[in-house]
Amino acid sequence: MKLEQLVKNIDFEIKSGSLETEVKEVKYDSKAVEEGDLFVCVSGFQTDGHKYAKSAVEKGTSVIVAEHMADGMDKDGITVIITENTRKALALISAAYYDYPSEKMNVIGVTGTNGKTTTTYLIKTILDRLGYKTGVVGTIGNMIGDKKIHAERTTPESLELQELFSEMADDGVTHAIMEVSSHSLALDRVAGVKYSTAVFTNLTQDHLDFHKTMDNYMKAKGILFSMAEKSVINMDDEAGKYMKRVAAGKVLTTGIDHEDADLRAENISITAEGVNYTLDYEGKQYPVKLNIPGRFSIYNSLGAIGACLLNGISMDDIIEGLSINKGVAGRFQSIPNDLGITAIVDYAHTPDGLVNILDTAHEFAKGRIITVFGCGGDRDRTKRSLMAEAVGKRSDFAIITSDNPRTEDPKAIIDDTEVGIIPTKCPYHKIIDRREAINEAIRMAKKGDVVIVAGKGHEDYQIFADRTIHFDDAEEIKKACESIRR
């Protein structure tokens, strides 16, 4: 492909060479560069791609895209393009390289602090039932039809994302449903993606280690709605006003408390098995049944309903699709046992996420609520005490343990977290080993109690400073229950 075709959507200055240069592949990792490739110098958090321009040249790159000149770029025969933002340039070049695959499908983007995964899979269930071929990009893995592909992060880097979209388009995918992280929006990973629909779930504290302020976090999320042709926005969340203001196209609003919402849930009934409510839309009422308990499930379903309506699906088909969804692994997932207790695994790792799952547990708990939770290392430290406060106010007993400590000392993380639970007067233990913490919770649980293990959900690993081990909360709960039964 000629360079001219790849850079037509970016502002640039050509320092040397020609736009007629043929490009073999696009790379941003200098180690992967081969002869004839285009190399984009991306400035990262750990290192600067400009430092590796010389290495890319030595490996035979024909084109370098950079923000400034660097060592090695002045070699004869190399085409050098200078642009203001190489992250955005990489995204737009990648879209061009793969022939704009997002334009060949309906791409539905879901963003928010909580609820992205469940909303995504509710939409998928509805569309799958009708025979559409769907693709998924998200936290628990990427999918093309029924084929699962491991995901390293919620939203892949732009080059890999466009490659994935290209695979989906080639495989006949009609609708790609995508969790869109605030990082991907702020870092231009999704620049060049054509979104037919965007969905906003909610905004609560998270990722302030990256965004620094809630205002920055909100504005990053808002980028999606300025990109999308149509939007579905939860107006019960305060940030919904901002998302609606920046939305570029048609907007459907959702809510429970917001009386003017286009899609509004009324007459709500929540049990341990799920939720029933009446949907009010355009003056008509529709009965909705969900197999996932909790008020938060209602919000997720409203987002899914709005997205499907905007994609031309009938209300009857939407409601039928919702009724057959059985939930998502690691999202308020009930673990069967013979002890007479209710054991739940959930991904909740923010203060608001914990509030949601614990409030849901209170709606059906017959006995005590015992909560096992921890906070991730190398992440927003300011939310640790807030998470503990949320747990302490809503639990009868808590066990603070390790999540993914990463490079931090697990004991230090637990000590940070403990500060928030002390004022609540909730009794608690501190157990660094997560397996032992889960075992202790199951040992102390009596018939009728609810044990919630929060933070890791679908994850089947635990990350330490020097290693990553296999660890699955659901598996550990099953083992703990079996050991007691024996």
Coordinates of C-alpha atoms in Angstrom, one line a residue:
M1 CA 0.0 0.0 0.0
K2 CA 1.3 3.5 -0.8
L3 CA 2.1 5.8 2.1
E4 CA -0.1 8.5 0.6
Q5 CA -3.2 6.3 1.2
L6 CA -2.2 5.6 4.8
V7 CA -1.7 9.2 5.9
K8 CA -4.5 11.0 4.1
N9 CA -6.5 11.5 7.3
I10 CA -3.7 13.0 9.4
D11 CA -2.1 16.4 9.4
F12 CA 1.6 16.0 8.8
E13 CA 4.8 17.5 7.3
I14 CA 7.0 15.3 5.2
K15 CA 10.7 15.8 6.1
S16 CA 12.2 13.4 3.6
G17 CA 11.3 10.8 1.1
S18 CA 8.1 10.4 -0.9
L19 CA 4.4 9.7 -0.3
E20 CA 4.7 7.2 -3.1
T21 CA 6.7 4.9 -0.8
E22 CA 5.3 1.4 -0.6
V23 CA 4.5 0.2 2.9
K24 CA 4.5 -3.5 3.8
E25 CA 3.0 -3.4 7.3
V26 CA 2.4 -0.9 10.1
K27 CA 4.3 -1.4 13.4
Y28 CA 4.8 0.6 16.6
D29 CA 7.0 -2.0 18.3
S30 CA 10.6 -1.7 16.9
K31 CA 11.3 -5.3 17.8
A32 CA 8.7 -6.4 15.3
V33 CA 9.9 -4.2 12.4
E34 CA 10.8 -5.9 9.2
E35 CA 12.0 -4.5 5.9
G36 CA 9.5 -2.2 4.1
D37 CA 7.4 -1.6 7.3
L38 CA 6.1 1.8 8.5
F39 CA 7.2 2.5 12.1
V40 CA 5.2 4.8 14.3
C41 CA 7.2 6.4 17.2
V42 CA 4.6 6.4 20.1
S43 CA 5.5 8.1 23.3
G44 CA 4.5 5.7 26.1
F45 CA 4.4 5.9 29.9
Q46 CA 7.4 3.8 30.4
T47 CA 9.4 4.6 27.3
D48 CA 9.5 6.8 24.2
G49 CA 9.2 5.2 20.7
H50 CA 11.4 7.9 19.3
K51 CA 14.4 6.3 21.1
Y52 CA 13.9 3.2 18.9
A53 CA 13.7 5.0 15.5
K54 CA 17.4 4.1 14.8
S55 CA 16.7 0.4 15.6
A56 CA 13.7 0.4 13.2
V57 CA 15.8 2.0 10.5
E58 CA 18.5 -0.7 10.9
K59 CA 15.9 -3.4 10.6
G60 CA 14.8 -2.0 7.3
T61 CA 11.8 0.3 7.9
S62 CA 10.9 2.4 4.9
V63 CA 8.8 5.0 6.7
I64 CA 8.9 6.6 10.1
V65 CA 6.0 8.6 11.6
A66 CA 7.2 10.7 14.5
E67 CA 6.4 13.9 16.5
H68 CA 10.0 15.2 16.1
M69 CA 13.3 14.2 14.4
A70 CA 15.4 11.7 16.3
D71 CA 18.6 9.7 16.0
G72 CA 18.7 7.5 12.9
M73 CA 15.9 9.3 10.9
D74 CA 18.2 11.1 8.6
K75 CA 19.4 8.0 6.8
D76 CA 19.1 8.2 3.0
G77 CA 16.1 6.4 1.5
I78 CA 13.9 6.8 4.6
T79 CA 10.6 8.6 4.4
V80 CA 10.0 10.7 7.5
I81 CA 6.6 12.1 8.4
I82 CA 6.2 14.5 11.3
T83 CA 2.8 14.9 13.0
E84 CA 1.6 16.4 16.3
N85 CA 0.2 13.3 17.9
T86 CA 1.6 9.9 16.9
R87 CA -0.9 8.0 19.0
K88 CA -3.8 9.4 17.0
A89 CA -1.8 9.0 13.8
L90 CA -1.3 5.3 14.6
A91 CA -5.0 4.9 15.0
L92 CA -5.9 6.6 11.8
I93 CA -3.1 4.9 9.8
S94 CA -4.2 1.6 11.2
A95 CA -7.8 2.2 10.1
A96 CA -6.6 3.0 6.6
Y97 CA -4.3 0.0 6.5
Y98 CA -7.1 -2.4 7.3
D99 CA -9.5 -0.5 4.9
Y100 CA -11.7 1.1 7.5
P101 CA -13.3 -2.2 8.8
S102 CA -15.6 -0.4 11.4
E103 CA -17.5 1.2 8.5
K104 CA -18.4 -2.3 7.2
M105 CA -20.3 -3.2 10.5
N106 CA -22.5 -1.6 13.1
V107 CA -20.1 -0.8 15.9
I108 CA -21.8 -0.3 19.3
G109 CA -19.6 1.3 22.0
V110 CA -20.5 0.9 25.7
T111 CA -18.7 3.1 28.2
G112 CA -19.0 3.9 31.9
T113 CA -17.4 2.9 35.2
N114 CA -19.6 -0.1 35.9
G115 CA -21.9 -2.3 33.8
K116 CA -20.0 -2.2 30.5
T117 CA -19.5 -6.0 30.3
T118 CA -23.0 -7.0 31.2
T119 CA -24.6 -4.4 28.9
T120 CA -22.4 -5.6 26.1
Y121 CA -23.5 -9.2 26.6
L122 CA -27.1 -8.3 26.9
I123 CA -26.9 -6.6 23.5
K124 CA -25.1 -9.7 22.1
T125 CA -27.8 -12.1 23.4
I126 CA -30.5 -10.0 21.8
L127 CA -28.8 -9.9 18.4
D128 CA -27.5 -13.5 18.5
R129 CA -31.1 -14.7 19.0
L130 CA -32.2 -12.9 15.8
G131 CA -29.4 -14.5 13.7
Y132 CA -27.1 -11.6 13.5
K133 CA -23.4 -12.4 13.6
T134 CA -21.8 -10.5 16.5
G135 CA -18.3 -9.6 17.6
V136 CA -17.3 -8.5 21.1
V137 CA -14.4 -6.4 22.3
G138 CA -14.2 -6.3 26.1
T139 CA -12.8 -7.1 29.5
I140 CA -13.5 -10.8 29.6
G141 CA -12.2 -11.5 26.1
N142 CA -12.8 -10.7 22.5
M143 CA -15.2 -12.8 20.4
I144 CA -15.9 -13.3 16.7
G145 CA -19.1 -15.2 16.5
D146 CA -18.6 -18.1 19.0
K147 CA -14.8 -18.0 18.8
K148 CA -13.1 -16.5 21.9
I149 CA -9.9 -14.5 21.7
H150 CA -7.9 -13.6 24.8
A151 CA -7.9 -9.8 25.7
E152 CA -4.9 -8.1 27.4
R153 CA -6.9 -5.0 28.1
T154 CA -10.5 -3.7 27.9
T155 CA -9.7 -1.8 24.6
P156 CA -6.8 -3.1 22.5
E157 CA -4.1 -0.7 21.1
S158 CA -5.4 0.9 17.9
L159 CA -3.4 -1.3 15.5
E160 CA -4.6 -4.5 17.1
L161 CA -8.2 -3.1 17.4
Q162 CA -8.3 -2.4 13.7
E163 CA -6.9 -5.8 12.9
L164 CA -9.6 -7.4 15.0
F165 CA -12.3 -5.3 13.3
S166 CA -10.9 -6.4 10.0
E167 CA -11.1 -10.1 11.0
M168 CA -14.7 -9.5 12.1
A169 CA -15.7 -7.8 8.9
D170 CA -14.0 -10.6 6.8
D171 CA -15.9 -13.2 8.9
G172 CA -19.3 -11.6 8.2
V173 CA -19.9 -9.9 11.5
T174 CA -22.8 -7.5 11.3
H175 CA -22.6 -5.9 14.8
A176 CA -19.4 -5.4 16.8
I177 CA -20.2 -4.6 20.5
M178 CA -17.3 -3.0 22.3
E179 CA -16.5 -1.9 25.8
V180 CA -14.8 1.4 25.4
S181 CA -12.4 2.4 28.2
S182 CA -11.6 5.9 29.3
H183 CA -7.9 5.2 28.7
S184 CA -8.6 4.2 25.1
L185 CA -10.6 7.4 24.5
A186 CA -8.0 9.7 26.2
L187 CA -5.1 8.0 24.4
D188 CA -6.8 8.0 20.9
R189 CA -6.8 4.2 20.6
V190 CA -10.3 4.4 19.1
A191 CA -9.7 7.4 16.8
G192 CA -10.9 6.3 13.3
V193 CA -13.6 3.9 14.6
K194 CA -17.0 4.6 13.2
Y195 CA -19.5 4.1 16.0
S196 CA -23.1 3.6 15.0
T197 CA -24.2 3.7 18.6
A198 CA -22.8 4.7 22.0
V199 CA -24.1 3.7 25.4
F200 CA -23.4 5.5 28.7
T201 CA -23.9 3.4 31.9
N202 CA -22.6 5.6 34.8
L203 CA -19.6 7.5 36.2
T204 CA -18.1 6.9 39.6
Q205 CA -14.6 7.1 41.0
D206 CA -12.0 5.0 39.2
H207 CA -8.8 5.5 37.3
L208 CA -7.8 8.7 39.0
D209 CA -4.2 7.5 39.0
F210 CA -4.4 8.2 35.3
H211 CA -7.1 10.9 34.8
K212 CA -6.2 12.8 38.1
T213 CA -9.6 14.4 38.4
M214 CA -13.2 13.2 38.0
D215 CA -13.8 16.1 35.5
N216 CA -11.0 14.7 33.3
Y217 CA -12.4 11.2 33.6
M218 CA -15.9 12.4 32.6
K219 CA -14.5 14.3 29.6
A220 CA -12.6 11.3 28.4
K221 CA -15.8 9.2 28.5
G222 CA -17.6 12.0 26.6
I223 CA -15.4 11.7 23.6
L224 CA -17.3 8.5 22.6
F225 CA -20.6 10.4 22.4
S226 CA -19.1 13.1 20.2
M227 CA -18.0 10.4 17.8
A228 CA -21.1 8.2 17.7
E229 CA -24.0 8.6 15.2
K230 CA -26.6 7.8 18.0
S231 CA -26.4 7.5 21.8
V232 CA -28.1 5.9 24.7
I233 CA -27.5 7.9 28.0
N234 CA -28.4 7.1 31.6
M235 CA -29.9 10.3 33.0
D236 CA -30.1 9.1 36.5
D237 CA -26.3 9.5 36.6
E238 CA -25.2 13.1 37.1
A239 CA -22.7 12.8 34.3
G240 CA -25.5 11.9 31.9
K241 CA -26.2 15.6 31.4
Y242 CA -22.6 16.1 30.1
M243 CA -22.8 13.1 27.8
K244 CA -26.1 14.3 26.3
R245 CA -24.6 17.8 25.8
V246 CA -21.6 16.5 23.8
A247 CA -23.5 13.8 21.9
A248 CA -23.3 14.4 18.2
G249 CA -26.5 12.6 17.0
K250 CA -29.8 11.2 18.1
V251 CA -30.1 10.5 21.8
L252 CA -32.3 8.1 23.7
T253 CA -32.3 8.7 27.5
T254 CA -32.8 6.1 30.1
G255 CA -33.6 6.1 33.8
I256 CA -35.6 4.9 36.8
D257 CA -35.8 8.1 38.8
H258 CA -35.6 10.5 35.8
E259 CA -39.2 11.1 34.9
D260 CA -38.5 12.5 31.4
A261 CA -36.4 9.6 30.4
D262 CA -37.3 8.1 27.0
L263 CA -36.9 4.6 28.4
R264 CA -38.0 4.4 32.0
A265 CA -38.3 1.4 34.4
E266 CA -41.3 1.3 36.8
N267 CA -43.0 -1.2 39.1
I268 CA -39.7 -2.9 39.9
S269 CA -39.5 -6.2 41.7
I270 CA -36.1 -7.6 42.7
T271 CA -35.5 -11.2 44.0
A272 CA -32.4 -13.4 44.3
E273 CA -33.3 -14.9 41.0
G274 CA -33.6 -11.7 39.0
V275 CA -35.7 -8.6 38.2
N276 CA -39.1 -7.9 36.8
Y277 CA -40.1 -4.3 35.8
T278 CA -42.4 -2.4 33.5
L279 CA -40.8 -0.5 30.7
D280 CA -42.4 2.8 29.7
Y281 CA -41.5 3.8 26.2
E282 CA -43.4 6.2 23.9
G283 CA -46.5 6.0 26.0
K284 CA -46.6 2.1 26.0
Q285 CA -45.8 -0.3 28.8
Y286 CA -43.8 -3.5 28.3
P287 CA -43.1 -6.2 30.9
V288 CA -39.4 -7.0 31.2
K289 CA -37.8 -10.0 32.9
L290 CA -34.1 -10.3 33.7
N291 CA -32.3 -13.3 35.1
I292 CA -29.7 -11.1 36.8
P293 CA -30.7 -9.6 40.2
G294 CA -30.0 -6.0 41.3
R295 CA -31.1 -2.5 40.5
F296 CA -27.9 -2.1 38.5
S297 CA -29.1 -4.8 36.2
I298 CA -32.1 -2.6 35.3
Y299 CA -29.8 0.2 34.2
N300 CA -27.7 -2.2 32.2
S301 CA -30.8 -3.6 30.5
L302 CA -32.1 -0.1 29.7
G303 CA -28.8 0.7 27.9
A304 CA -29.1 -2.6 26.0
I305 CA -32.7 -1.9 25.0
G306 CA -31.9 1.6 23.8
A307 CA -28.9 0.4 21.7
C308 CA -31.0 -2.3 20.1
L309 CA -33.9 0.0 19.3
L310 CA -31.4 2.4 17.6
N311 CA -30.2 -0.5 15.6
G312 CA -33.6 -1.3 14.3
I313 CA -34.6 -4.2 16.6
S314 CA -38.3 -4.5 17.6
M315 CA -39.2 -4.1 21.2
D316 CA -40.8 -7.6 21.3
D317 CA -37.5 -9.2 20.1
I318 CA -35.5 -7.1 22.5
I319 CA -37.6 -8.2 25.5
E320 CA -37.5 -11.8 24.5
G321 CA -33.7 -11.6 24.1
L322 CA -33.3 -10.1 27.6
S323 CA -35.3 -12.9 29.1
I324 CA -33.0 -15.7 27.9
N325 CA -29.7 -14.1 29.0
K326 CA -28.3 -16.0 31.9
G327 CA -25.8 -13.5 33.1
V328 CA -22.0 -13.0 32.6
A329 CA -19.2 -14.9 34.3
G330 CA -17.9 -13.0 37.3
R331 CA -20.8 -10.5 37.3
F332 CA -22.9 -11.3 40.3
Q333 CA -22.3 -14.9 39.6
S334 CA -23.9 -17.4 42.0
I335 CA -21.7 -20.4 42.9
P336 CA -23.8 -23.5 43.7
N337 CA -23.1 -25.3 46.9
D338 CA -24.7 -27.7 49.4
L339 CA -24.1 -25.6 52.5
G340 CA -27.3 -23.6 52.4
I341 CA -25.3 -20.3 51.8
T342 CA -25.5 -18.0 48.9
A343 CA -22.0 -17.5 47.4
I344 CA -21.5 -14.7 44.9
V345 CA -18.5 -13.7 42.8
D346 CA -18.4 -10.2 41.4
Y347 CA -15.9 -8.0 39.5
A348 CA -16.8 -4.9 41.7
H349 CA -13.6 -3.0 42.3
T350 CA -14.9 0.5 42.8
P351 CA -16.8 2.1 45.7
D352 CA -20.0 2.4 43.6
G353 CA -19.6 -1.1 42.3
L354 CA -19.4 -2.5 45.8
V355 CA -22.4 -0.4 46.9
N356 CA -24.4 -1.9 44.0
I357 CA -23.7 -5.5 44.7
L358 CA -24.1 -5.2 48.5
D359 CA -27.4 -3.3 48.2
T360 CA -28.6 -6.1 45.9
A361 CA -27.5 -8.8 48.4
H362 CA -29.6 -7.0 51.1
E363 CA -32.7 -7.3 48.9
F364 CA -32.7 -11.1 49.4
A365 CA -30.3 -12.0 52.2
K366 CA -31.9 -14.1 55.0
G367 CA -28.8 -14.1 57.2
R368 CA -25.5 -12.2 57.4
I369 CA -23.6 -10.7 54.6
I370 CA -19.9 -11.6 54.7
T371 CA -17.8 -9.7 52.2
V372 CA -14.3 -10.6 51.0
F373 CA -12.6 -7.8 49.1
G374 CA -9.2 -6.2 48.3
C375 CA -7.8 -3.3 46.3
G376 CA -5.4 -3.6 43.3
G377 CA -1.9 -2.4 43.5
D378 CA -0.4 0.3 41.2
R379 CA -3.9 1.8 40.8
D380 CA -6.0 4.7 42.2
R381 CA -5.1 4.7 45.9
T382 CA -7.7 7.2 46.8
K383 CA -10.5 4.8 46.3
R384 CA -9.2 2.2 48.8
S385 CA -10.6 3.6 51.9
L386 CA -13.8 4.5 50.1
M387 CA -14.2 0.9 49.0
A388 CA -13.7 -0.3 52.6
E389 CA -16.3 2.3 53.8
A390 CA -18.8 1.0 51.3
V391 CA -18.2 -2.6 52.4
G392 CA -18.2 -1.7 56.2
K393 CA -21.6 0.1 56.0
R394 CA -23.3 -2.8 54.2
S395 CA -21.7 -6.0 55.6
D396 CA -22.1 -7.9 58.8
F397 CA -18.5 -9.1 58.5
A398 CA -15.7 -8.2 56.2
I399 CA -12.4 -9.8 55.2
I400 CA -9.8 -7.5 53.7
T401 CA -7.4 -9.4 51.5
S402 CA -5.2 -9.1 48.4
D403 CA -6.5 -8.4 44.9
N404 CA -3.8 -8.0 42.3
P405 CA -1.0 -6.4 44.4
R406 CA 1.3 -6.0 41.3
T407 CA 4.4 -4.2 42.4
E408 CA 3.1 -3.0 45.8
D409 CA 3.4 -4.7 49.2
P410 CA 0.1 -6.5 49.8
K411 CA 0.2 -5.7 53.5
A412 CA 0.6 -2.0 52.8
I413 CA -2.4 -2.0 50.4
I414 CA -4.5 -3.7 53.1
D415 CA -3.4 -1.1 55.7
D416 CA -4.4 1.7 53.3
T417 CA -7.8 0.0 52.8
E418 CA -8.4 -0.7 56.5
V419 CA -8.6 3.1 57.3
G420 CA -12.0 3.2 55.6
I421 CA -13.6 0.3 57.5
I422 CA -12.7 1.3 61.0
P423 CA -15.2 4.1 61.4
T424 CA -18.1 1.9 60.2
K425 CA -17.7 -0.4 63.3
C426 CA -18.1 -3.4 61.0
P427 CA -16.1 -6.4 62.4
Y428 CA -13.4 -7.5 60.1
H429 CA -10.3 -9.6 59.6
K430 CA -7.2 -8.9 57.5
I431 CA -5.9 -12.0 55.7
I432 CA -3.2 -11.3 53.0
D433 CA -3.6 -14.7 51.3
R434 CA -6.7 -14.5 49.1
R435 CA -7.3 -18.3 49.2
E436 CA -7.2 -18.3 53.0
A437 CA -9.5 -15.3 53.1
I438 CA -12.1 -17.1 50.9
N439 CA -11.7 -20.3 53.0
E440 CA -12.3 -18.3 56.2
A441 CA -15.4 -16.6 54.8
I442 CA -16.9 -20.0 53.8
R443 CA -15.9 -21.6 57.2
M444 CA -17.7 -18.9 59.2
A445 CA -20.8 -18.7 57.0
K446 CA -24.0 -20.4 58.3
K447 CA -27.1 -21.5 56.5
G448 CA -28.9 -18.4 55.1
D449 CA -25.8 -16.2 55.0
V450 CA -24.5 -14.5 51.8
V451 CA -20.8 -14.6 51.1
I452 CA -19.6 -12.1 48.5
V453 CA -16.1 -12.3 47.0
A454 CA -15.5 -9.1 45.1
G455 CA -12.9 -7.5 42.9
K456 CA -11.7 -10.1 40.4
G457 CA -14.8 -11.6 39.0
H458 CA -14.0 -13.4 35.7
E459 CA -10.2 -13.2 36.2
D460 CA -8.4 -16.5 36.6
Y461 CA -5.1 -15.1 37.7
Q462 CA -3.5 -13.0 40.4
I463 CA -0.6 -10.6 39.7
F464 CA 2.3 -10.2 42.1
A465 CA 5.5 -8.2 41.7
D466 CA 7.5 -11.2 40.6
R467 CA 5.0 -13.6 39.1
T468 CA 1.4 -14.2 37.9
I469 CA -0.4 -17.2 39.2
H470 CA -3.6 -19.0 38.3
F471 CA -6.3 -17.9 40.7
D472 CA -10.1 -18.1 40.2
D473 CA -12.5 -16.9 42.9
A474 CA -15.3 -19.2 41.7
E475 CA -13.0 -22.2 41.8
E476 CA -11.7 -21.3 45.3
I477 CA -15.3 -21.0 46.6
K478 CA -16.2 -24.4 45.3
K479 CA -13.1 -26.0 46.8
A480 CA -13.8 -24.3 50.2
C481 CA -17.4 -25.5 50.2
E482 CA -16.4 -29.0 49.3
S483 CA -13.8 -29.2 52.0
I484 CA -16.4 -28.2 54.6
R485 CA -19.0 -30.7 53.3
R486 CA -16.5 -33.5 53.5

